[in-house]
Amino acid sequence: MSELIEVCPICEWGVLESKVESNEVTYKNVTKNIPLYYSICDFCEMEQADSKQTNLNKLEMIRFREEVDSI
């Protein structure tokens, strides 16, 4: 099965490549690295997050806050 190729909506020339990086966040004086999901265009190099990636980022932050709040 081939991977879906997504054209950059900003420049309309490049192809988006999905990325995951570690992002340091602090909540109630607790700091932790959580995943940050986004894509980068191989032509214009703009970083962007689609709705799925944005939802994943939000879920990661919610999990972290719930973890801190349960302490």
Tab-separated table of N, CA, C and O in Angstrom:
chain	number	residue	atom	x	y	z
A	1	MET	N	0.854	-1.174	0.000
A	1	MET	CA	0.000	0.000	0.000
A	1	MET	C	0.902	1.240	0.000
A	1	MET	O	1.842	1.346	0.767
A	2	SER	N	0.614	2.187	-0.866
A	2	SER	CA	1.423	3.401	-0.935
A	2	SER	C	0.929	4.442	0.064
A	2	SER	O	-0.229	4.480	0.426
A	3	GLU	N	1.860	5.280	0.493
A	3	GLU	CA	1.550	6.339	1.448
A	3	GLU	C	0.860	7.499	0.728
A	3	GLU	O	1.202	7.831	-0.399
A	4	LEU	N	-0.110	8.094	1.387
A	4	LEU	CA	-0.832	9.231	0.823
A	4	LEU	C	0.099	10.437	0.741
A	4	LEU	O	0.731	10.810	1.716
A	5	ILE	N	0.212	11.026	-0.437
A	5	ILE	CA	1.044	12.210	-0.637
A	5	ILE	C	0.157	13.438	-0.461
A	5	ILE	O	-0.869	13.572	-1.115
A	6	GLU	N	0.576	14.314	0.448
A	6	GLU	CA	-0.200	15.524	0.725
A	6	GLU	C	0.576	16.746	0.250
A	6	GLU	O	1.686	17.003	0.699
A	7	VAL	N	-0.032	17.490	-0.654
A	7	VAL	CA	0.587	18.699	-1.197
A	7	VAL	C	0.443	19.830	-0.172
A	7	VAL	O	-0.586	19.977	0.482
A	8	CYS	N	1.477	20.631	-0.055
A	8	CYS	CA	1.485	21.754	0.879
A	8	CYS	C	0.387	22.749	0.514
A	8	CYS	O	0.359	23.255	-0.613
A	9	PRO	N	-0.516	23.053	1.459
A	9	PRO	CA	-1.577	24.011	1.161
A	9	PRO	C	-1.084	25.466	1.138
A	9	PRO	O	-1.801	26.345	0.688
A	10	ILE	N	0.135	25.705	1.592
A	10	ILE	CA	0.668	27.067	1.627
A	10	ILE	C	1.300	27.439	0.283
A	10	ILE	O	0.911	28.423	-0.334
A	11	CYS	N	2.268	26.637	-0.181
A	11	CYS	CA	2.947	26.966	-1.441
A	11	CYS	C	2.360	26.224	-2.638
A	11	CYS	O	2.572	26.626	-3.769
A	12	GLU	N	1.660	25.143	-2.381
A	12	GLU	CA	1.048	24.289	-3.408
A	12	GLU	C	2.065	23.653	-4.357
A	12	GLU	O	1.724	23.212	-5.441
A	13	TRP	N	3.328	23.593	-3.946
A	13	TRP	CA	4.384	22.976	-4.746
A	13	TRP	C	4.985	21.769	-4.039
A	13	TRP	O	5.264	20.761	-4.674
A	14	GLY	N	5.213	21.909	-2.759
A	14	GLY	CA	5.914	20.875	-2.017
A	14	GLY	C	5.006	19.783	-1.490
A	14	GLY	O	3.781	19.839	-1.600
A	15	VAL	N	5.654	18.789	-0.913
A	15	VAL	CA	4.968	17.662	-0.300
A	15	VAL	C	5.223	17.721	1.202
A	15	VAL	O	6.343	17.996	1.648
A	16	LEU	N	4.177	17.474	1.985
A	16	LEU	CA	4.310	17.499	3.439
A	16	LEU	C	4.884	16.193	3.959
A	16	LEU	O	4.502	15.113	3.517
A	17	GLU	N	5.811	16.314	4.903
A	17	GLU	CA	6.398	15.168	5.573
A	17	GLU	C	6.043	15.259	7.051
A	17	GLU	O	6.328	16.261	7.707
A	18	SER	N	5.406	14.214	7.570
A	18	SER	CA	5.011	14.186	8.980
A	18	SER	C	6.232	14.073	9.874
A	18	SER	O	7.187	13.347	9.557
A	19	LYS	N	6.193	14.792	10.977
A	19	LYS	CA	7.295	14.799	11.947
A	19	LYS	C	6.724	14.659	13.354
A	19	LYS	O	5.578	15.025	13.611
A	20	VAL	N	7.555	14.155	14.265
A	20	VAL	CA	7.232	14.118	15.690
A	20	VAL	C	8.499	14.536	16.424
A	20	VAL	O	9.564	13.967	16.200
A	21	GLU	N	8.368	15.555	17.245
A	21	GLU	CA	9.494	16.018	18.054
A	21	GLU	C	9.088	16.001	19.513
A	21	GLU	O	7.902	15.936	19.847
A	22	SER	N	10.063	16.124	20.366
A	22	SER	CA	9.818	16.236	21.791
A	22	SER	C	9.673	17.717	22.125
A	22	SER	O	10.476	18.545	21.680
A	23	ASN	N	8.621	18.043	22.870
A	23	ASN	CA	8.335	19.430	23.217
A	23	ASN	C	8.279	19.559	24.744
A	23	ASN	O	7.491	18.875	25.390
A	24	GLU	N	9.127	20.418	25.300
A	24	GLU	CA	9.151	20.607	26.755
A	24	GLU	C	8.024	21.554	27.166
A	24	GLU	O	7.937	22.671	26.681
A	25	VAL	N	7.158	21.071	28.072
A	25	VAL	CA	6.053	21.889	28.574
A	25	VAL	C	6.073	21.886	30.097
A	25	VAL	O	6.578	20.959	30.730
A	26	THR	N	5.535	22.941	30.681
A	26	THR	CA	5.449	23.068	32.128
A	26	THR	C	4.011	23.363	32.507
A	26	THR	O	3.355	24.204	31.895
A	27	TYR	N	3.550	22.646	33.523
A	27	TYR	CA	2.201	22.847	34.056
A	27	TYR	C	2.290	22.687	35.565
A	27	TYR	O	2.797	21.679	36.055
A	28	LYS	N	1.847	23.688	36.290
A	28	LYS	CA	1.896	23.684	37.757
A	28	LYS	C	3.284	23.314	38.275
A	28	LYS	O	3.439	22.455	39.140
A	29	ASN	N	4.284	23.953	37.704
A	29	ASN	CA	5.684	23.763	38.091
A	29	ASN	C	6.222	22.362	37.835
A	29	ASN	O	7.262	21.988	38.369
A	30	VAL	N	5.538	21.562	37.016
A	30	VAL	CA	6.035	20.253	36.597
A	30	VAL	C	6.385	20.353	35.113
A	30	VAL	O	5.558	20.779	34.310
A	31	THR	N	7.607	19.972	34.781
A	31	THR	CA	8.074	20.050	33.401
A	31	THR	C	8.257	18.638	32.854
A	31	THR	O	8.779	17.757	33.545
A	32	LYS	N	7.819	18.455	31.619
A	32	LYS	CA	7.918	17.137	30.981
A	32	LYS	C	8.033	17.335	29.476
A	32	LYS	O	7.516	18.302	28.926
A	33	ASN	N	8.702	16.410	28.815
A	33	ASN	CA	8.748	16.397	27.360
A	33	ASN	C	7.597	15.542	26.855
A	33	ASN	O	7.457	14.388	27.255
A	34	ILE	N	6.771	16.131	25.989
A	34	ILE	CA	5.668	15.399	25.376
A	34	ILE	C	5.823	15.476	23.853
A	34	ILE	O	6.479	16.387	23.343
A	35	PRO	N	5.230	14.527	23.130
A	35	PRO	CA	5.351	14.554	21.672
A	35	PRO	C	4.644	15.763	21.061
A	35	PRO	O	3.609	16.209	21.555
A	36	LEU	N	5.223	16.281	19.997
A	36	LEU	CA	4.634	17.375	19.219
A	36	LEU	C	4.549	16.887	17.774
A	36	LEU	O	5.565	16.589	17.147
A	37	TYR	N	3.325	16.781	17.267
A	37	TYR	CA	3.073	16.277	15.919
A	37	TYR	C	2.863	17.445	14.954
A	37	TYR	O	2.114	18.367	15.258
A	38	TYR	N	3.529	17.398	13.799
A	38	TYR	CA	3.393	18.441	12.795
A	38	TYR	C	3.919	17.919	11.461
A	38	TYR	O	4.399	16.789	11.373
A	39	SER	N	3.830	18.733	10.430
A	39	SER	CA	4.388	18.405	9.121
A	39	SER	C	5.244	19.566	8.647
A	39	SER	O	5.061	20.706	9.075
A	40	ILE	N	6.175	19.256	7.747
A	40	ILE	CA	7.006	20.290	7.151
A	40	ILE	C	7.012	20.087	5.635
A	40	ILE	O	7.041	18.955	5.150
A	41	CYS	N	6.939	21.181	4.916
A	41	CYS	CA	6.934	21.149	3.456
A	41	CYS	C	8.368	20.988	2.951
A	41	CYS	O	9.273	21.699	3.400
A	42	ASP	N	8.561	20.064	2.006
A	42	ASP	CA	9.912	19.852	1.461
A	42	ASP	C	10.318	20.920	0.443
A	42	ASP	O	11.451	20.931	-0.027
A	43	PHE	N	9.415	21.850	0.137
A	43	PHE	CA	9.738	22.922	-0.810
A	43	PHE	C	9.893	24.267	-0.101
A	43	PHE	O	10.944	24.884	-0.128
A	44	CYS	N	8.826	24.724	0.566
A	44	CYS	CA	8.871	26.050	1.219
A	44	CYS	C	9.346	25.969	2.675
A	44	CYS	O	9.579	26.988	3.302
A	45	GLU	N	9.447	24.751	3.205
A	45	GLU	CA	9.933	24.482	4.567
A	45	GLU	C	9.053	25.051	5.671
A	45	GLU	O	9.494	25.206	6.806
A	46	MET	N	7.799	25.351	5.352
A	46	MET	CA	6.873	25.842	6.380
A	46	MET	C	6.421	24.673	7.247
A	46	MET	O	6.094	23.609	6.743
A	47	GLU	N	6.422	24.900	8.551
A	47	GLU	CA	5.912	23.915	9.496
A	47	GLU	C	4.429	24.187	9.709
A	47	GLU	O	4.011	25.339	9.815
A	48	GLN	N	3.648	23.121	9.765
A	48	GLN	CA	2.205	23.257	9.939
A	48	GLN	C	1.640	21.985	10.549
A	48	GLN	O	2.270	20.936	10.485
A	49	ALA	N	0.485	22.118	11.157
A	49	ALA	CA	-0.200	20.966	11.748
A	49	ALA	C	-1.610	20.895	11.174
A	49	ALA	O	-2.326	21.898	11.159
A	50	ASP	N	-1.973	19.711	10.692
A	50	ASP	CA	-3.341	19.543	10.209
A	50	ASP	C	-4.255	19.249	11.400
A	50	ASP	O	-3.806	19.210	12.551
A	51	SER	N	-5.520	19.045	11.139
A	51	SER	CA	-6.475	18.866	12.238
A	51	SER	C	-6.181	17.610	13.054
A	51	SER	O	-6.321	17.609	14.277
A	52	LYS	N	-5.746	16.534	12.406
A	52	LYS	CA	-5.410	15.303	13.132
A	52	LYS	C	-4.216	15.531	14.057
A	52	LYS	O	-4.235	15.138	15.227
A	53	GLN	N	-3.183	16.190	13.550
A	53	GLN	CA	-1.998	16.469	14.354
A	53	GLN	C	-2.329	17.417	15.501
A	53	GLN	O	-1.850	17.240	16.620
A	54	THR	N	-3.153	18.416	15.231
A	54	THR	CA	-3.562	19.355	16.271
A	54	THR	C	-4.313	18.631	17.385
A	54	THR	O	-4.074	18.882	18.571
A	55	ASN	N	-5.201	17.718	17.013
A	55	ASN	CA	-5.927	16.933	18.021
A	55	ASN	C	-5.000	16.042	18.828
A	55	ASN	O	-5.163	15.909	20.044
A	56	LEU	N	-4.014	15.418	18.172
A	56	LEU	CA	-3.038	14.601	18.896
A	56	LEU	C	-2.240	15.451	19.886
A	56	LEU	O	-2.006	15.042	21.028
A	57	ASN	N	-1.834	16.644	19.458
A	57	ASN	CA	-1.092	17.543	20.350
A	57	ASN	C	-1.942	17.938	21.552
A	57	ASN	O	-1.464	17.977	22.688
A	58	LYS	N	-3.204	18.213	21.315
A	58	LYS	CA	-4.113	18.578	22.401
A	58	LYS	C	-4.294	17.412	23.372
A	58	LYS	O	-4.261	17.600	24.596
A	59	LEU	N	-4.460	16.198	22.839
A	59	LEU	CA	-4.614	15.021	23.698
A	59	LEU	C	-3.376	14.780	24.560
A	59	LEU	O	-3.492	14.422	25.738
A	60	GLU	N	-2.198	14.977	23.983
A	60	GLU	CA	-0.956	14.809	24.751
A	60	GLU	C	-0.906	15.805	25.910
A	60	GLU	O	-0.514	15.458	27.026
A	61	MET	N	-1.303	17.035	25.657
A	61	MET	CA	-1.304	18.058	26.712
A	61	MET	C	-2.349	17.737	27.773
A	61	MET	O	-2.086	17.888	28.981
A	62	ILE	N	-3.523	17.293	27.370
A	62	ILE	CA	-4.572	16.918	28.329
A	62	ILE	C	-4.086	15.778	29.215
A	62	ILE	O	-4.263	15.812	30.440
A	63	ARG	N	-3.460	14.769	28.622
A	63	ARG	CA	-2.918	13.638	29.403
A	63	ARG	C	-1.893	14.115	30.422
A	63	ARG	O	-1.883	13.669	31.569
A	64	PHE	N	-1.014	15.010	29.986
A	64	PHE	CA	0.007	15.540	30.893
A	64	PHE	C	-0.632	16.302	32.046
A	64	PHE	O	-0.291	16.095	33.207
A	65	ARG	N	-1.609	17.146	31.759
A	65	ARG	CA	-2.288	17.911	32.822
A	65	ARG	C	-3.013	16.969	33.780
A	65	ARG	O	-2.981	17.180	35.003
A	66	GLU	N	-3.668	15.953	33.246
A	66	GLU	CA	-4.357	14.982	34.107
A	66	GLU	C	-3.363	14.237	34.992
A	66	GLU	O	-3.648	13.977	36.161
A	67	GLU	N	-2.209	13.905	34.441
A	67	GLU	CA	-1.160	13.237	35.205
A	67	GLU	C	-0.685	14.124	36.355
A	67	GLU	O	-0.558	13.665	37.494
A	68	VAL	N	-0.448	15.389	36.066
A	68	VAL	CA	-0.001	16.330	37.103
A	68	VAL	C	-1.100	16.547	38.141
A	68	VAL	O	-0.830	16.538	39.340
A	69	ASP	N	-2.324	16.705	37.701
A	69	ASP	CA	-3.433	16.953	38.627
A	69	ASP	C	-3.722	15.778	39.544
A	69	ASP	O	-4.254	15.955	40.650
A	70	SER	N	-3.355	14.580	39.125
A	70	SER	CA	-3.608	13.392	39.944
A	70	SER	C	-2.547	13.167	41.019
A	70	SER	O	-2.712	12.326	41.896
A	71	ILE	N	-1.476	13.945	40.960
A	71	ILE	CA	-0.393	13.804	41.945
A	71	ILE	C	-0.821	14.398	43.270
A	71	ILE	O	-1.408	15.417	43.372
